[in-house]
mmCIF file of C-alpha atoms in Angstrom:
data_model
loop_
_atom_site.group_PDB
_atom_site.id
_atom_site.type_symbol
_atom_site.label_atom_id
_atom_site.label_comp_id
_atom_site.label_asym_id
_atom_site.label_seq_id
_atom_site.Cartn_x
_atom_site.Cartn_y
_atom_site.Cartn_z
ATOM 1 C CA UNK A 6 -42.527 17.853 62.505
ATOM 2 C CA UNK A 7 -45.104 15.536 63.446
ATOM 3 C CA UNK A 8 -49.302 15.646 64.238
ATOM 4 C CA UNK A 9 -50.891 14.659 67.054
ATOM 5 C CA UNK A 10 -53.912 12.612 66.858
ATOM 6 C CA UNK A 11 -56.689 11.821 69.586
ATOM 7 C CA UNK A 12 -59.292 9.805 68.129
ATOM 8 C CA UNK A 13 -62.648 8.762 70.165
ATOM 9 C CA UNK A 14 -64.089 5.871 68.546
ATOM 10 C CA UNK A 15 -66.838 3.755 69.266
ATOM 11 C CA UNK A 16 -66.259 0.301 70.420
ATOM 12 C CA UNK A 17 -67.462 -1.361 67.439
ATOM 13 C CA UNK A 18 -65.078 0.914 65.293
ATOM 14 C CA UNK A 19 -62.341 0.854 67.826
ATOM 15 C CA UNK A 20 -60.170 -2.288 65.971
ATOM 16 C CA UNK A 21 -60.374 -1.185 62.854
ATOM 17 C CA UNK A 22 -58.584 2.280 63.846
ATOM 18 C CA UNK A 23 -55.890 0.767 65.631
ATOM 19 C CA UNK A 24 -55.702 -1.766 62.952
ATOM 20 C CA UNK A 25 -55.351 1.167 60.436
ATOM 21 C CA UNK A 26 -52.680 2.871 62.327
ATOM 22 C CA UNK A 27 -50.649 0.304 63.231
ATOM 23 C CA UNK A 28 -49.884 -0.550 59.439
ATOM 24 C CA UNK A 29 -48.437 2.509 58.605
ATOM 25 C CA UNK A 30 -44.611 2.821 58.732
ATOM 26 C CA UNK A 31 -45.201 7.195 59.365
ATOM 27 C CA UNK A 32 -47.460 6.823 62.318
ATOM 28 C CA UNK A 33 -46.430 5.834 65.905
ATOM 29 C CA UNK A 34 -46.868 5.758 69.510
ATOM 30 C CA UNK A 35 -50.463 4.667 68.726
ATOM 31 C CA UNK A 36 -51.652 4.185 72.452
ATOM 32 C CA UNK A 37 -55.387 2.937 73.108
ATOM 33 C CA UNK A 38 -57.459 3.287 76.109
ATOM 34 C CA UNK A 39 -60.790 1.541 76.155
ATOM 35 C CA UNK A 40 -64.349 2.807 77.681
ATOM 36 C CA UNK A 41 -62.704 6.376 79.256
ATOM 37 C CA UNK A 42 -64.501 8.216 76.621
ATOM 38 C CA UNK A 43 -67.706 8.881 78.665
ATOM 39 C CA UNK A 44 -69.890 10.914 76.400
ATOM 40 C CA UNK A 45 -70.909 9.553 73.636
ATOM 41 C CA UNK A 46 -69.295 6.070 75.381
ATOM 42 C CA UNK A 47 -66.551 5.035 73.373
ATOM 43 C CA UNK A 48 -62.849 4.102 73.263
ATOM 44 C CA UNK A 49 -59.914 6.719 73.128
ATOM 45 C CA UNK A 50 -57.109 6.273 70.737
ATOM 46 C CA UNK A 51 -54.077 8.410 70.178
ATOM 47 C CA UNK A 52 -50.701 8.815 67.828
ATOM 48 C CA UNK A 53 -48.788 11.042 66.277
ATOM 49 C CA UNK A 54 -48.041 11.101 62.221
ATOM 50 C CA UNK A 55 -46.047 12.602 59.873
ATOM 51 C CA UNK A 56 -47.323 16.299 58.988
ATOM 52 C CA UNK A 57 -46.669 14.837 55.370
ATOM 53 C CA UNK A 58 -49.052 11.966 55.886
ATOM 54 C CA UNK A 59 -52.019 13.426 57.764
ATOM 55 C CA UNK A 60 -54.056 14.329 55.163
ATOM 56 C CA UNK A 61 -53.589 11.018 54.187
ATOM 57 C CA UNK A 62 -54.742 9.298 57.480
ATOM 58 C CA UNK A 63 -57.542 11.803 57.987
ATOM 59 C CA UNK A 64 -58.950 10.612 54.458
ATOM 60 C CA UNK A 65 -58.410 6.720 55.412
ATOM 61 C CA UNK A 66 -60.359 7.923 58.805
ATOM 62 C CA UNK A 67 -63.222 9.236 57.153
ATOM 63 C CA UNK A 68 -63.310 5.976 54.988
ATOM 64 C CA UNK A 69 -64.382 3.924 58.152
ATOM 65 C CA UNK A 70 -66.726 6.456 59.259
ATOM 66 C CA UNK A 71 -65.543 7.815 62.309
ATOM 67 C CA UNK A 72 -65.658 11.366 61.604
ATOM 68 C CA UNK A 73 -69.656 10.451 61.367
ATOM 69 C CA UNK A 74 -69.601 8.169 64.883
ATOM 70 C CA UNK A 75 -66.694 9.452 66.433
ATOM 71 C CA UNK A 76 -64.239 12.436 67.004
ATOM 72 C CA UNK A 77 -61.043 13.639 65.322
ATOM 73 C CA UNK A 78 -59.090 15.746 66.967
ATOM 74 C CA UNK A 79 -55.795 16.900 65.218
ATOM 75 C CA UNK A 80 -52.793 19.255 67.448
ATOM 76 C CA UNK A 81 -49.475 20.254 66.738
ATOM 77 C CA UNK A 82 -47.147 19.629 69.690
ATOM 78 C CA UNK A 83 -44.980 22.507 70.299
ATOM 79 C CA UNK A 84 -42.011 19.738 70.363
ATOM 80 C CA UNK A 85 -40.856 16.700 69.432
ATOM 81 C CA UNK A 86 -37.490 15.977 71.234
ATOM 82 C CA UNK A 87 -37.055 12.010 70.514
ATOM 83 C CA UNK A 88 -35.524 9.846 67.951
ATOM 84 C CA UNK A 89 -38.951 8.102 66.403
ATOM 85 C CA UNK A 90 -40.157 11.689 65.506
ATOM 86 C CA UNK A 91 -37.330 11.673 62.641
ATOM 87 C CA UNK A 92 -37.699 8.839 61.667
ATOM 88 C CA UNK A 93 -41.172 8.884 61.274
ATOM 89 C CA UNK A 94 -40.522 11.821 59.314
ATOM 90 C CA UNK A 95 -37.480 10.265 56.804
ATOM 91 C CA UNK A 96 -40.353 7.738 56.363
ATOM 92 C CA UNK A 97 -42.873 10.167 54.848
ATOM 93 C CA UNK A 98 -41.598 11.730 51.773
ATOM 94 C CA UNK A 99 -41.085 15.410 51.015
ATOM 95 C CA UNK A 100 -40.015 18.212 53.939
ATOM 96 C CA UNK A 101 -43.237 18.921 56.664
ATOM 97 C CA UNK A 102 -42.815 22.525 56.111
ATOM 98 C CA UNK A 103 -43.994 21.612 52.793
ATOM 99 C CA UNK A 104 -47.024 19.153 53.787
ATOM 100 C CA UNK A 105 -50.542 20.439 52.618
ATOM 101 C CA UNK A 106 -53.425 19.776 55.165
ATOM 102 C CA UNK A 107 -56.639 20.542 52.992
ATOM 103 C CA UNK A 108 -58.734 19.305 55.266
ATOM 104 C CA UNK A 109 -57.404 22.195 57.336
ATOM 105 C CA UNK A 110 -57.344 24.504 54.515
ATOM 106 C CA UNK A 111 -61.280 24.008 54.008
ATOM 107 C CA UNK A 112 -61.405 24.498 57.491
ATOM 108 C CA UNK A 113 -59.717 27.991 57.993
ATOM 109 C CA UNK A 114 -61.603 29.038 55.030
ATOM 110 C CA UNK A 115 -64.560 28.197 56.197
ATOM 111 C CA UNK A 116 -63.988 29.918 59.893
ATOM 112 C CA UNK A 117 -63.252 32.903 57.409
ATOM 113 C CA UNK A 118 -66.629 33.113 55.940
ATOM 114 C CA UNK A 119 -67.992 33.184 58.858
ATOM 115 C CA UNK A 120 -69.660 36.895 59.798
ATOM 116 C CA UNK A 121 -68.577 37.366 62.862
ATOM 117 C CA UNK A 122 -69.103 40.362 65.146
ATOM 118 C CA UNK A 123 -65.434 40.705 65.528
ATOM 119 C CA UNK A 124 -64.942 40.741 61.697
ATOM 120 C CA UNK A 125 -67.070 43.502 61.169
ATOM 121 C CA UNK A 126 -65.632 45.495 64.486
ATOM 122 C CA UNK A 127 -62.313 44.885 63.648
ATOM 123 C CA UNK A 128 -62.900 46.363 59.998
ATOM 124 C CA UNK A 129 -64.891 49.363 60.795
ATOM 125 C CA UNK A 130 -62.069 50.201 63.275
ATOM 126 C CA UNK A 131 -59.123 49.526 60.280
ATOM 127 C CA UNK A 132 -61.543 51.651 57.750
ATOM 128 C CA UNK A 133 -61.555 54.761 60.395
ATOM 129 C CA UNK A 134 -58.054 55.215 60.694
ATOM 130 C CA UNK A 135 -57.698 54.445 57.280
ATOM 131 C CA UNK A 136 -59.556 57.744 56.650
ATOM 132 C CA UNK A 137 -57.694 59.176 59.453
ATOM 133 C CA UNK A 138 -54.207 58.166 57.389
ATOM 134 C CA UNK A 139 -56.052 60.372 54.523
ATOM 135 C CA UNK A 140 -56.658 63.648 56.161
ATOM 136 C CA UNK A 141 -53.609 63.216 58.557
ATOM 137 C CA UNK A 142 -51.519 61.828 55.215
ATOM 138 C CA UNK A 143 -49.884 59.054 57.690
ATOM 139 C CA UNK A 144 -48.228 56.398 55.919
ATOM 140 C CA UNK A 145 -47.860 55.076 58.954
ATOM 141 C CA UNK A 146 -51.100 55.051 59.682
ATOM 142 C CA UNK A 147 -51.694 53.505 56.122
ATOM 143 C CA UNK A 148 -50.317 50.328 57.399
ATOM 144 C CA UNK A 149 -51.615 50.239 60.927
ATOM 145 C CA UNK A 150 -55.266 50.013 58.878
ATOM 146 C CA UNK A 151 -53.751 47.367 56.953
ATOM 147 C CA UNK A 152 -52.748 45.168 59.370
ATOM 148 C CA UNK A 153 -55.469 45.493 61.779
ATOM 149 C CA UNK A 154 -58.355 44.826 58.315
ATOM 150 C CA UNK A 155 -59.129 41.249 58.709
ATOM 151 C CA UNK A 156 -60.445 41.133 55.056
ATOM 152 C CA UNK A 157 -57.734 38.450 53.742
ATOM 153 C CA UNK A 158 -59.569 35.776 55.397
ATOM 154 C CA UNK A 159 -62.848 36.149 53.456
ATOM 155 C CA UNK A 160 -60.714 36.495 50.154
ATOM 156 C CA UNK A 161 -58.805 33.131 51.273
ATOM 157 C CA UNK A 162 -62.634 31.958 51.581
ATOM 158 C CA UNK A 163 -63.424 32.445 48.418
ATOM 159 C CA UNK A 164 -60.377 31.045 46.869
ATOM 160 C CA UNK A 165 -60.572 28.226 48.779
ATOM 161 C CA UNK A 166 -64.527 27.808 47.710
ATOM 162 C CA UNK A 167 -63.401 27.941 44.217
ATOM 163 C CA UNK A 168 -60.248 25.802 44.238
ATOM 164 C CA UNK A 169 -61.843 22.815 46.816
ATOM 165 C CA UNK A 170 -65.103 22.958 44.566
ATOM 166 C CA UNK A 171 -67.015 24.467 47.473
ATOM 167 C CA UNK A 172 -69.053 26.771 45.659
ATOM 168 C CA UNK A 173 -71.174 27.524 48.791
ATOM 169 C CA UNK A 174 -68.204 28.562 50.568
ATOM 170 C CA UNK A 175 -67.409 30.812 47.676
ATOM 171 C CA UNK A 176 -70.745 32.744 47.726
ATOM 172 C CA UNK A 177 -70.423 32.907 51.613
ATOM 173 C CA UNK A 178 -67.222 34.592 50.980
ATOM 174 C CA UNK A 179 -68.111 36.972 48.727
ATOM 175 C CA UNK A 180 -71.402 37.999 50.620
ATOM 176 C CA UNK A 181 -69.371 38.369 53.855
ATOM 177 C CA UNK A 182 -66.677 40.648 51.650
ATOM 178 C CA UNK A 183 -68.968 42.883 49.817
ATOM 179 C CA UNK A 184 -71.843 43.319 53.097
ATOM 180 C CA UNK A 185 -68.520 43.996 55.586
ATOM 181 C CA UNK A 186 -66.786 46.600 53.482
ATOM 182 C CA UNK A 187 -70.201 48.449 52.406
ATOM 183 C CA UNK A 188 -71.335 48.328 56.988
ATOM 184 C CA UNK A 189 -67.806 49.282 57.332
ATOM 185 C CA UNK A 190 -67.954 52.515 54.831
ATOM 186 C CA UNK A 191 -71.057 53.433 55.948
ATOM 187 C CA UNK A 192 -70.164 53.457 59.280
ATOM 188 C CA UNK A 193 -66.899 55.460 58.640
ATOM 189 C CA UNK A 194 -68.915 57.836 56.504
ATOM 190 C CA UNK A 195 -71.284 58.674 58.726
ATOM 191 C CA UNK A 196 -68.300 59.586 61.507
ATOM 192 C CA UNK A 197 -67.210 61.310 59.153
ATOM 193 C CA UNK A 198 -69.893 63.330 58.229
ATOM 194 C CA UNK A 199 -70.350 64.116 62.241
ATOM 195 C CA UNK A 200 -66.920 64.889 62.237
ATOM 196 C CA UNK A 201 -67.461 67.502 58.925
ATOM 197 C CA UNK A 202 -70.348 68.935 60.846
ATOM 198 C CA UNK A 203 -68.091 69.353 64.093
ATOM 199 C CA UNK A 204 -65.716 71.593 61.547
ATOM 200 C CA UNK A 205 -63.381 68.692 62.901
ATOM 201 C CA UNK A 206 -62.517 67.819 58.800
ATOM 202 C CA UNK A 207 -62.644 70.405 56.250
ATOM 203 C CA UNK A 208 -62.826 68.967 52.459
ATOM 204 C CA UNK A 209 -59.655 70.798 51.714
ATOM 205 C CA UNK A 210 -58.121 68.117 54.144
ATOM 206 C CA UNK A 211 -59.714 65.198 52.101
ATOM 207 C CA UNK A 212 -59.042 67.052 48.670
ATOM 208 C CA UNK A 213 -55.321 68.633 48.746
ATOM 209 C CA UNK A 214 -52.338 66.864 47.849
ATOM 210 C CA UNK A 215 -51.123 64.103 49.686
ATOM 211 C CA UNK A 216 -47.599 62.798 48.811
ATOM 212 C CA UNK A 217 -47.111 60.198 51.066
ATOM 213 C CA UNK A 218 -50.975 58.413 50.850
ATOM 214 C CA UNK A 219 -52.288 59.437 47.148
ATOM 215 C CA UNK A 220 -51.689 56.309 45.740
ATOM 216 C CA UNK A 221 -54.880 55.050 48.427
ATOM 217 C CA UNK A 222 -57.091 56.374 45.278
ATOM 218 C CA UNK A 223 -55.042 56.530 41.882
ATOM 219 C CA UNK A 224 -55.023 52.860 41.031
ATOM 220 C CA UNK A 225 -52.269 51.443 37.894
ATOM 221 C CA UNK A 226 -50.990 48.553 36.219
ATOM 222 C CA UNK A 227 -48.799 48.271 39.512
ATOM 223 C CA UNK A 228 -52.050 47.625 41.821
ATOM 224 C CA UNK A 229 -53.198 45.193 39.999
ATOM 225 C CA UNK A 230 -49.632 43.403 39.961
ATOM 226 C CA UNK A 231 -49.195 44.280 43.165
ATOM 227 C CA UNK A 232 -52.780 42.486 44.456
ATOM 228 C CA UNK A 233 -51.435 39.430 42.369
ATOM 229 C CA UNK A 234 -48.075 38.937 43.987
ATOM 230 C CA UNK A 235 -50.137 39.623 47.896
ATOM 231 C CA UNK A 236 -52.911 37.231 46.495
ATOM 232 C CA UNK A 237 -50.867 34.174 45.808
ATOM 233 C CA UNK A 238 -48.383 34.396 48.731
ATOM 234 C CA UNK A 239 -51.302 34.795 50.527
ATOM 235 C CA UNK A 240 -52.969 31.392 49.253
ATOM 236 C CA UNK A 241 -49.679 29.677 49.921
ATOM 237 C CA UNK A 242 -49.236 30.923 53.155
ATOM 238 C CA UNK A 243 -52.505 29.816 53.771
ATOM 239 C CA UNK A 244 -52.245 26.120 52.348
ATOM 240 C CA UNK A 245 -48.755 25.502 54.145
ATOM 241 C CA UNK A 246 -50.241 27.147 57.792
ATOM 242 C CA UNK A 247 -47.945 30.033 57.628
ATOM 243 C CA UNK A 248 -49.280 32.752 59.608
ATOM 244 C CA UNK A 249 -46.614 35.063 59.868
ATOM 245 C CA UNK A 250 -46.465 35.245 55.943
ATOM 246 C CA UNK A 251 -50.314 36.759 56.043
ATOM 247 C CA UNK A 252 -49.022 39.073 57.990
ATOM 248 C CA UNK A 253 -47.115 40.591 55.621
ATOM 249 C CA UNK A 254 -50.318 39.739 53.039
ATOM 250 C CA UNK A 255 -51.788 42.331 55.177
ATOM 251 C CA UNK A 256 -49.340 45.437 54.658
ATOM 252 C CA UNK A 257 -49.184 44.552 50.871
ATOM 253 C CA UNK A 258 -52.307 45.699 49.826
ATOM 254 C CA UNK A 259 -54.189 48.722 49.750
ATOM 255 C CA UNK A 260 -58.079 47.400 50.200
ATOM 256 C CA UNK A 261 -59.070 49.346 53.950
ATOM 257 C CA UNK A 262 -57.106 52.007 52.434
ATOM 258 C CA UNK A 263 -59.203 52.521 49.448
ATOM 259 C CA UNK A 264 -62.229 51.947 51.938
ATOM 260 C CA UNK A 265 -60.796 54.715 54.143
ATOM 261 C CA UNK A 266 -60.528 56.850 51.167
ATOM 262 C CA UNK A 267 -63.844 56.051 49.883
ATOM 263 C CA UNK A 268 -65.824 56.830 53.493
ATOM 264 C CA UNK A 269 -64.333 60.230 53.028
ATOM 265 C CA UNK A 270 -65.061 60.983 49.884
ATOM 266 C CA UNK A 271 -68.863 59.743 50.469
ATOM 267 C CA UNK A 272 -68.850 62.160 53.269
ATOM 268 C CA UNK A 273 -67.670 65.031 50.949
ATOM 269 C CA UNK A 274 -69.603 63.818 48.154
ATOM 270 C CA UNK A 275 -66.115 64.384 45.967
ATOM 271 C CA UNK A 276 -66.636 61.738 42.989
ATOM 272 C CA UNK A 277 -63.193 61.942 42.175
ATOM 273 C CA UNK A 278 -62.450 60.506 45.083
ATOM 274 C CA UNK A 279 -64.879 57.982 45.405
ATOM 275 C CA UNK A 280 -64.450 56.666 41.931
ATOM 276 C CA UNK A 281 -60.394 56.192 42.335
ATOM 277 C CA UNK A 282 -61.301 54.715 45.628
ATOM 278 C CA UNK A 283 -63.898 52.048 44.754
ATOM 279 C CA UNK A 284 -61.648 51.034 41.702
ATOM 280 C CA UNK A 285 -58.635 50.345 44.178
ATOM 281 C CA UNK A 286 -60.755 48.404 45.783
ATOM 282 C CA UNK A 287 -62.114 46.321 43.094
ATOM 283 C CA UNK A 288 -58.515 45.874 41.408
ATOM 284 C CA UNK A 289 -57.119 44.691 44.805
ATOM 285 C CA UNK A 290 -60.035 42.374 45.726
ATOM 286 C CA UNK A 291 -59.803 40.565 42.269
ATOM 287 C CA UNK A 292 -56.452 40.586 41.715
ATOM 288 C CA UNK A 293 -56.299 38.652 45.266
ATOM 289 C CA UNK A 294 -59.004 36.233 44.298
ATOM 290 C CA UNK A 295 -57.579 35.342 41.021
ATOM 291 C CA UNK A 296 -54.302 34.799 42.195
ATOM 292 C CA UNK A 297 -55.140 33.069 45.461
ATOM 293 C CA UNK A 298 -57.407 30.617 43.216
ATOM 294 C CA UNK A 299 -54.887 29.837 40.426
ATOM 295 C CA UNK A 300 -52.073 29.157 43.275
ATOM 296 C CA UNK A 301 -54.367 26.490 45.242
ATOM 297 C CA UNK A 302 -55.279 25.460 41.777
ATOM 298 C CA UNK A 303 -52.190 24.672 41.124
ATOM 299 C CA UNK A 304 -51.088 23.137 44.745
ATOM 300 C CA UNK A 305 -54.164 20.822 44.420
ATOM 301 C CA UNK A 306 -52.868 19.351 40.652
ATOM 302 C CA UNK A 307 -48.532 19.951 41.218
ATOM 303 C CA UNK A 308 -47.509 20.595 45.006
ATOM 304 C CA UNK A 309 -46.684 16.836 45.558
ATOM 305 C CA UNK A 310 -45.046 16.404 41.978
ATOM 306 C CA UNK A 311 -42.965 19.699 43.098
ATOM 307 C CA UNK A 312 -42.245 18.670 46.398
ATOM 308 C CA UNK A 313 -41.141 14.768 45.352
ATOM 309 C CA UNK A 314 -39.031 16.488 42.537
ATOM 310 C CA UNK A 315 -37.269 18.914 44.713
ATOM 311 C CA UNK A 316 -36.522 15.789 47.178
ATOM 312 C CA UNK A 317 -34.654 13.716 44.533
ATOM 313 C CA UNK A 318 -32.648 17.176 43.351
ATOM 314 C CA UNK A 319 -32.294 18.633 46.601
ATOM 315 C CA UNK A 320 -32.060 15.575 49.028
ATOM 316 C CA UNK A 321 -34.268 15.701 52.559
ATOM 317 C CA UNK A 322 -32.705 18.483 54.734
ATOM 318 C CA UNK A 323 -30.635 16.922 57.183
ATOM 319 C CA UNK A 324 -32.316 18.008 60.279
ATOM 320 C CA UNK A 325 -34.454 15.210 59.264
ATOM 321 C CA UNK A 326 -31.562 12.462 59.809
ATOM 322 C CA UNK A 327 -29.727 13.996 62.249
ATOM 323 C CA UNK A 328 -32.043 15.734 64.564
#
């Protein structure tokens, strides 16, 4: 798998680029086209690089300066049907489903700090039919709220704040987890409350037993181990751009849930409830964050060590060679 590269440069920048790409035995089809870049004037310049080796070339890019008087645009073509593409890729070492981007890491964690209206829309909806999962006892349900709760990005924030150094991105993280989930249980708490006074939900409905959604509120040792496992495939998926993994990061834990459960039991004022709630939140949440931190931890010190060992045990996959 390769990158694809368009660069706008400014004239007086313009040779050293090409210069800088040309020497690099993972980077080719390096094209230039002076003055079409109209505003700010400039000189276009375009190639595409081993997934291995961008991070690499984005660092030697910011070296000269041109992400300060210039533009870097990075894409991933959606294929690569030609002969130089492997090659270019038996010339970078390790697989590219293993490359790590952290430039693009620190920039989907910061788009996930970000308090969006959508965040906040999207979690009040997956807190209300959380709740509706408790008094309907849908475990179906259950995991409809999990999947649609976009929390996992603010929790890949804060990892990502912690792990990159960022410690601004970590508090924006944190402040965009703990003001969304309190908007979003308020919110839910008050329909809730409407809904009481509508005789629409009784508090027997809330209170009796519920086989196939209790654990929502009666957090263990499991939740906690549980939150771990979710936390650092999460951060992995995250580091190696593998979206369908979060996905399943979604379903795994029980945060909205909890939430859900919690709404409900502020609108019945039942403290059992809204203690086992809040603490299934809390274990999930930190469970997450420690994991998730510890696993890019450890992918910032180890992940090319790893990845050059399991090359010289393993041997490159021969799609690479063969194509």
């Amino acid at each position: 798998m390769v990158l694809h590269f368009r660069l706008t440069s400014p004239p007086t920048l313009t040779e050293q680029v090409v210069h800088l790409l040309t020497e690099q035995e993972w980077v080719t089809n390096v094209t230039l086209q002076e003055g079409v870049v109209v505003q700010p004037p400039g000189d276009l310049v375009e190639c595409d690089v081993a997934r291995e080796k961008a991070g690499v070339l984005l660092n030697k890019l910011n070296g000269l300066g041109l992400d300060e008087v210039g533009g870097i645009v990075v894409t991933t073509p959606t294929g690569t049907p030609y002969a130089a593409a492997r090659r270019l890729e038996a010339a970078a070492p390790g697989h590219p489903d293993d490359a790590v981007i952290w430039e693009a890491v620190e920039a989907q964690a910061e788009a996930g700090a970000i308090p969006t209206v959508s965040f906040h829309v999207f979690l009040v909806l997956a807190v209300a039919l959380a709740s509706i999962a408790v008094i309907t006892d849908s475990a179906v349900l259950v995991v409809g709220a999990m999947v649609v709760g976009p929390e996992y990005s603010a929790v890949a924030a804060c990892c990502a704040g912690i792990a990159l150094g960022r410690w601004s991105l970590f508090g924006r993280g944190v402040r965009l987890l703990v003001l969304s989930f309190v908007f979003a249980i308020v919110v839910v708490a008050l329909l809730a409350l409407a809904a009481r006074g509508l005789g629409m939900v009784t508090l027997d409905e809330v209170t009796r037993p519920r086989p196939n959604t209790g654990f929502i509120w009666h957090p263990d040792k499991w939740s906690f181990v549980v939150a771990l496992i979710a936390g650092a495939a999460g951060a992995l998926a995250l580091a190696l751009s593998k979206t369908a993994t979060l996905v399943g990061v979604f379903i795994s834990v029980t945060t909205v849930p909890a939430a859900g459960n919690l709404a409900l039991g502020l609108a019945f004022w039942d403290r059992s409830e809204m203690a086992g709630s809040g603490e299934q939140l809390v274990v999930n949440i930190v469970g997450m964050q420690i994991a998730g931190t510890v696993v890019l931890l450890l992918m910032r010190w180890c992940w090319p060590g790893v990845t050059a060992a399991s090359e010289r045990v393993f041997g490159r996959q021969s799609d690479l060679g063969t194509g």
